[in-house]
Amino acid sequence: VGGYFRSPLDPVLPVSMELREEQRKLAMALAIALDRSGSMAAPVAGGRTKMDLANLGTVAAIEMLGPLDEVAVLAVDSSPHVVVPLTVVGDRRPEIAAKTLRIDSGGGGIYTDTALKAAGEELDRSARATRHIVLFADAADAEEPGDYIARIEAFVRRVDPPGRWPG
């Protein structure tokens, strides 16, 4: 709570910063899919692009994860590209952030259904009970939105087969 975990003060504190079993049970899996279509190269305020904002938002989300959490990062244009396969965060935050910040707008379309499906497939590899998908996209004019409402409802129901993410 005080922010001392993994700080320079952690080793000298009179209390243990060791994780308890209850905390391990709360670990989660997060799959982040970023639209990297051509429109993500569009400039926004502050001299940045939409892609820059998506990358920075992804890094901010990763910074909030605990060491036992899992994360996957995908860049999606007309097809998904796994930038970081589902992995335990541990002490890999700098490496994961560096890979994420290198994602650029590569063209292709805005394929939000493809992004959701690929993120779900990454989460399918996790044994974590809590799983989340974050999608960064300027999807108002998506070429392939699919039936994202049905896909999300299926994720929630966890059917096909029970306990697994649908394809």
PDB file of C-alpha atoms in Angstrom:
ATOM      1  CA  VAL A   1       0.000   0.000   0.000  1.00  0.00           C
ATOM      2  CA  GLY A   2       2.836   2.391   0.843  1.00  0.00           C
ATOM      3  CA  GLY A   3       4.595   1.755  -2.441  1.00  0.00           C
ATOM      4  CA  TYR A   4       7.667   0.193  -0.828  1.00  0.00           C
ATOM      5  CA  PHE A   5       7.495  -3.130  -2.688  1.00  0.00           C
ATOM      6  CA  ARG A   6      10.570  -3.464  -4.957  1.00  0.00           C
ATOM      7  CA  SER A   7      11.771  -0.043  -3.826  1.00  0.00           C
ATOM      8  CA  PRO A   8      15.260   0.587  -2.403  1.00  0.00           C
ATOM      9  CA  LEU A   9      13.670   0.472   1.072  1.00  0.00           C
ATOM     10  CA  ASP A  10      12.085  -2.974   0.591  1.00  0.00           C
ATOM     11  CA  PRO A  11      15.124  -4.993   1.826  1.00  0.00           C
ATOM     12  CA  VAL A  12      15.518  -2.991   5.054  1.00  0.00           C
ATOM     13  CA  LEU A  13      11.889  -2.783   6.159  1.00  0.00           C
ATOM     14  CA  PRO A  14      10.951  -4.594   9.388  1.00  0.00           C
ATOM     15  CA  VAL A  15       8.067  -6.318   7.558  1.00  0.00           C
ATOM     16  CA  SER A  16       7.973  -8.839   4.748  1.00  0.00           C
ATOM     17  CA  MET A  17       6.909  -7.769   1.289  1.00  0.00           C
ATOM     18  CA  GLU A  18       6.539 -11.435   0.369  1.00  0.00           C
ATOM     19  CA  LEU A  19       3.376 -12.354  -1.505  1.00  0.00           C
ATOM     20  CA  ARG A  20       0.819 -14.359   0.387  1.00  0.00           C
ATOM     21  CA  GLU A  21      -1.115 -17.247  -1.153  1.00  0.00           C
ATOM     22  CA  GLU A  22      -4.277 -15.104  -1.230  1.00  0.00           C
ATOM     23  CA  GLN A  23      -2.493 -12.622  -3.489  1.00  0.00           C
ATOM     24  CA  ARG A  24      -1.344 -15.388  -5.819  1.00  0.00           C
ATOM     25  CA  LYS A  25      -4.969 -16.477  -6.264  1.00  0.00           C
ATOM     26  CA  LEU A  26      -5.857 -12.967  -7.435  1.00  0.00           C
ATOM     27  CA  ALA A  27      -3.351 -12.980 -10.298  1.00  0.00           C
ATOM     28  CA  MET A  28      -4.913 -12.197 -13.656  1.00  0.00           C
ATOM     29  CA  ALA A  29      -4.216 -12.478 -17.370  1.00  0.00           C
ATOM     30  CA  LEU A  30      -4.452  -9.481 -19.682  1.00  0.00           C
ATOM     31  CA  ALA A  31      -4.354  -9.538 -23.477  1.00  0.00           C
ATOM     32  CA  ILE A  32      -3.917  -6.150 -25.140  1.00  0.00           C
ATOM     33  CA  ALA A  33      -4.624  -5.838 -28.859  1.00  0.00           C
ATOM     34  CA  LEU A  34      -3.574  -2.696 -30.706  1.00  0.00           C
ATOM     35  CA  ASP A  35      -4.936  -1.604 -34.066  1.00  0.00           C
ATOM     36  CA  ARG A  36      -1.892  -0.818 -36.219  1.00  0.00           C
ATOM     37  CA  SER A  37      -3.786   0.059 -39.392  1.00  0.00           C
ATOM     38  CA  GLY A  38      -2.769   3.016 -41.532  1.00  0.00           C
ATOM     39  CA  SER A  39      -5.200   5.358 -39.795  1.00  0.00           C
ATOM     40  CA  MET A  40      -3.275   4.921 -36.524  1.00  0.00           C
ATOM     41  CA  ALA A  41      -0.493   7.049 -38.072  1.00  0.00           C
ATOM     42  CA  ALA A  42      -2.805  10.071 -37.915  1.00  0.00           C
ATOM     43  CA  PRO A  43      -1.443  12.885 -35.775  1.00  0.00           C
ATOM     44  CA  VAL A  44      -3.081  13.926 -32.511  1.00  0.00           C
ATOM     45  CA  ALA A  45      -2.398  16.766 -30.097  1.00  0.00           C
ATOM     46  CA  GLY A  46       1.109  17.094 -28.723  1.00  0.00           C
ATOM     47  CA  GLY A  47       2.909  15.922 -31.865  1.00  0.00           C
ATOM     48  CA  ARG A  48       2.036  12.288 -31.309  1.00  0.00           C
ATOM     49  CA  THR A  49       0.104   9.802 -33.403  1.00  0.00           C
ATOM     50  CA  LYS A  50      -2.827   7.592 -32.492  1.00  0.00           C
ATOM     51  CA  MET A  51      -0.356   4.685 -32.494  1.00  0.00           C
ATOM     52  CA  ASP A  52       1.832   6.482 -29.954  1.00  0.00           C
ATOM     53  CA  LEU A  53      -1.179   6.896 -27.668  1.00  0.00           C
ATOM     54  CA  ALA A  54      -2.132   3.221 -27.986  1.00  0.00           C
ATOM     55  CA  ASN A  55       1.451   2.159 -27.233  1.00  0.00           C
ATOM     56  CA  LEU A  56       1.675   4.467 -24.210  1.00  0.00           C
ATOM     57  CA  GLY A  57      -1.712   3.279 -22.933  1.00  0.00           C
ATOM     58  CA  THR A  58      -0.530  -0.315 -23.242  1.00  0.00           C
ATOM     59  CA  VAL A  59       2.656   0.389 -21.318  1.00  0.00           C
ATOM     60  CA  ALA A  60       0.632   2.165 -18.595  1.00  0.00           C
ATOM     61  CA  ALA A  61      -1.629  -0.895 -18.268  1.00  0.00           C
ATOM     62  CA  ILE A  62       1.394  -3.209 -18.050  1.00  0.00           C
ATOM     63  CA  GLU A  63       2.898  -1.017 -15.324  1.00  0.00           C
ATOM     64  CA  MET A  64      -0.230  -1.634 -13.226  1.00  0.00           C
ATOM     65  CA  LEU A  65       0.148  -5.422 -13.349  1.00  0.00           C
ATOM     66  CA  GLY A  66       1.618  -7.418 -10.508  1.00  0.00           C
ATOM     67  CA  PRO A  67       4.597  -9.729 -10.914  1.00  0.00           C
ATOM     68  CA  LEU A  68       2.368 -12.827 -10.933  1.00  0.00           C
ATOM     69  CA  ASP A  69       0.002 -11.457 -13.579  1.00  0.00           C
ATOM     70  CA  GLU A  70       0.248 -12.534 -17.207  1.00  0.00           C
ATOM     71  CA  VAL A  71       0.194 -10.280 -20.239  1.00  0.00           C
ATOM     72  CA  ALA A  72       0.084 -10.659 -24.019  1.00  0.00           C
ATOM     73  CA  VAL A  73       0.475  -7.826 -26.543  1.00  0.00           C
ATOM     74  CA  LEU A  74      -0.776  -8.106 -30.120  1.00  0.00           C
ATOM     75  CA  ALA A  75      -0.572  -5.681 -33.044  1.00  0.00           C
ATOM     76  CA  VAL A  76      -3.389  -6.132 -35.557  1.00  0.00           C
ATOM     77  CA  ASP A  77      -3.755  -4.817 -39.074  1.00  0.00           C
ATOM     78  CA  SER A  78      -5.374  -7.224 -41.526  1.00  0.00           C
ATOM     79  CA  SER A  79      -4.026 -10.073 -39.385  1.00  0.00           C
ATOM     80  CA  PRO A  80      -2.770 -10.441 -35.815  1.00  0.00           C
ATOM     81  CA  HIS A  81       0.928 -10.210 -34.967  1.00  0.00           C
ATOM     82  CA  VAL A  82       1.947 -11.436 -31.510  1.00  0.00           C
ATOM     83  CA  VAL A  83       4.428  -8.893 -30.146  1.00  0.00           C
ATOM     84  CA  VAL A  84       4.580 -10.455 -26.664  1.00  0.00           C
ATOM     85  CA  PRO A  85       3.091 -13.929 -26.256  1.00  0.00           C
ATOM     86  CA  LEU A  86       1.221 -14.584 -23.021  1.00  0.00           C
ATOM     87  CA  THR A  87       3.882 -14.425 -20.323  1.00  0.00           C
ATOM     88  CA  VAL A  88       4.180 -13.904 -16.594  1.00  0.00           C
ATOM     89  CA  VAL A  89       5.123 -10.274 -15.975  1.00  0.00           C
ATOM     90  CA  GLY A  90       7.687 -10.983 -13.246  1.00  0.00           C
ATOM     91  CA  ASP A  91      10.557  -8.551 -13.719  1.00  0.00           C
ATOM     92  CA  ARG A  92      10.097  -8.323 -17.506  1.00  0.00           C
ATOM     93  CA  ARG A  93       8.207  -4.989 -17.529  1.00  0.00           C
ATOM     94  CA  PRO A  94      11.058  -3.032 -19.193  1.00  0.00           C
ATOM     95  CA  GLU A  95      11.458  -5.660 -21.942  1.00  0.00           C
ATOM     96  CA  ILE A  96       7.697  -5.862 -22.564  1.00  0.00           C
ATOM     97  CA  ALA A  97       7.405  -2.055 -22.593  1.00  0.00           C
ATOM     98  CA  ALA A  98      10.291  -1.709 -25.049  1.00  0.00           C
ATOM     99  CA  LYS A  99       8.704  -4.177 -27.474  1.00  0.00           C
ATOM    100  CA  THR A 100       5.357  -2.413 -27.152  1.00  0.00           C
ATOM    101  CA  LEU A 101       6.764   1.041 -27.793  1.00  0.00           C
ATOM    102  CA  ARG A 102       8.249  -0.211 -31.091  1.00  0.00           C
ATOM    103  CA  ILE A 103       4.821  -1.058 -32.556  1.00  0.00           C
ATOM    104  CA  ASP A 104       4.208   1.178 -35.545  1.00  0.00           C
ATOM    105  CA  SER A 105       1.338   1.831 -37.884  1.00  0.00           C
ATOM    106  CA  GLY A 106       1.895  -0.573 -40.745  1.00  0.00           C
ATOM    107  CA  GLY A 107      -1.126  -0.157 -42.940  1.00  0.00           C
ATOM    108  CA  GLY A 108      -3.781  -2.746 -43.527  1.00  0.00           C
ATOM    109  CA  GLY A 109      -7.299  -2.563 -42.255  1.00  0.00           C
ATOM    110  CA  ILE A 110      -9.068  -2.118 -38.948  1.00  0.00           C
ATOM    111  CA  TYR A 111      -9.905  -5.731 -38.112  1.00  0.00           C
ATOM    112  CA  THR A 112     -11.442  -5.547 -34.651  1.00  0.00           C
ATOM    113  CA  ASP A 113     -13.019  -9.008 -34.719  1.00  0.00           C
ATOM    114  CA  THR A 114      -9.664 -10.507 -35.714  1.00  0.00           C
ATOM    115  CA  ALA A 115      -8.077  -8.595 -32.809  1.00  0.00           C
ATOM    116  CA  LEU A 116     -10.632  -9.870 -30.285  1.00  0.00           C
ATOM    117  CA  LYS A 117     -10.329 -13.440 -31.551  1.00  0.00           C
ATOM    118  CA  ALA A 118      -6.514 -13.400 -31.361  1.00  0.00           C
ATOM    119  CA  ALA A 119      -6.574 -11.840 -27.872  1.00  0.00           C
ATOM    120  CA  GLY A 120      -9.000 -14.542 -26.752  1.00  0.00           C
ATOM    121  CA  GLU A 121      -6.695 -17.227 -28.154  1.00  0.00           C
ATOM    122  CA  GLU A 122      -3.797 -15.818 -26.120  1.00  0.00           C
ATOM    123  CA  LEU A 123      -5.933 -15.818 -22.976  1.00  0.00           C
ATOM    124  CA  ASP A 124      -6.961 -19.386 -23.718  1.00  0.00           C
ATOM    125  CA  ARG A 125      -3.413 -20.395 -22.797  1.00  0.00           C
ATOM    126  CA  SER A 126      -3.813 -18.987 -19.284  1.00  0.00           C
ATOM    127  CA  ALA A 127      -4.868 -20.859 -16.169  1.00  0.00           C
ATOM    128  CA  ARG A 128      -5.772 -17.568 -14.464  1.00  0.00           C
ATOM    129  CA  ALA A 129      -9.413 -17.317 -13.420  1.00  0.00           C
ATOM    130  CA  THR A 130      -9.529 -13.585 -14.151  1.00  0.00           C
ATOM    131  CA  ARG A 131      -8.891 -12.651 -17.757  1.00  0.00           C
ATOM    132  CA  HIS A 132      -9.280  -9.322 -19.511  1.00  0.00           C
ATOM    133  CA  ILE A 133      -8.985  -8.014 -23.055  1.00  0.00           C
ATOM    134  CA  VAL A 134      -8.131  -4.393 -23.854  1.00  0.00           C
ATOM    135  CA  LEU A 135      -8.505  -3.247 -27.460  1.00  0.00           C
ATOM    136  CA  PHE A 136      -6.956   0.029 -28.622  1.00  0.00           C
ATOM    137  CA  ALA A 137      -8.477   0.947 -31.999  1.00  0.00           C
ATOM    138  CA  ASP A 138      -9.979   3.812 -33.947  1.00  0.00           C
ATOM    139  CA  ALA A 139     -12.692   1.409 -34.976  1.00  0.00           C
ATOM    140  CA  ALA A 140     -15.551   3.671 -36.056  1.00  0.00           C
ATOM    141  CA  ASP A 141     -14.838   2.744 -39.687  1.00  0.00           C
ATOM    142  CA  ALA A 142     -13.618  -0.823 -39.131  1.00  0.00           C
ATOM    143  CA  GLU A 143     -13.555  -2.964 -42.273  1.00  0.00           C
ATOM    144  CA  GLU A 144     -14.218  -6.091 -40.272  1.00  0.00           C
ATOM    145  CA  PRO A 145     -16.001  -5.388 -36.975  1.00  0.00           C
ATOM    146  CA  GLY A 146     -17.595  -8.833 -37.040  1.00  0.00           C
ATOM    147  CA  ASP A 147     -20.250  -9.583 -34.494  1.00  0.00           C
ATOM    148  CA  TYR A 148     -18.131  -8.327 -31.639  1.00  0.00           C
ATOM    149  CA  ILE A 149     -21.110  -8.245 -29.266  1.00  0.00           C
ATOM    150  CA  ALA A 150     -21.718 -11.965 -29.774  1.00  0.00           C
ATOM    151  CA  ARG A 151     -17.995 -12.704 -29.450  1.00  0.00           C
ATOM    152  CA  ILE A 152     -17.767 -10.814 -26.159  1.00  0.00           C
ATOM    153  CA  GLU A 153     -20.912 -12.496 -24.837  1.00  0.00           C
ATOM    154  CA  ALA A 154     -19.366 -15.854 -25.738  1.00  0.00           C
ATOM    155  CA  PHE A 155     -16.178 -14.900 -23.888  1.00  0.00           C
ATOM    156  CA  VAL A 156     -18.245 -14.120 -20.830  1.00  0.00           C
ATOM    157  CA  ARG A 157     -20.193 -17.389 -21.036  1.00  0.00           C
ATOM    158  CA  ARG A 158     -16.982 -19.356 -21.658  1.00  0.00           C
ATOM    159  CA  VAL A 159     -18.504 -21.868 -23.975  1.00  0.00           C
ATOM    160  CA  ASP A 160     -16.968 -24.012 -26.680  1.00  0.00           C
ATOM    161  CA  PRO A 161     -15.784 -26.042 -24.725  1.00  0.00           C
ATOM    162  CA  PRO A 162     -16.754 -25.051 -21.148  1.00  0.00           C
ATOM    163  CA  GLY A 163     -14.035 -23.090 -19.410  1.00  0.00           C
ATOM    164  CA  ARG A 164     -12.310 -22.193 -22.688  1.00  0.00           C
ATOM    165  CA  TRP A 165     -12.470 -19.117 -24.884  1.00  0.00           C
ATOM    166  CA  PRO A 166     -14.528 -19.524 -28.050  1.00  0.00           C
ATOM    167  CA  GLY A 167     -12.834 -19.437 -31.455  1.00  0.00           C
TER     168      GLY A 167
END
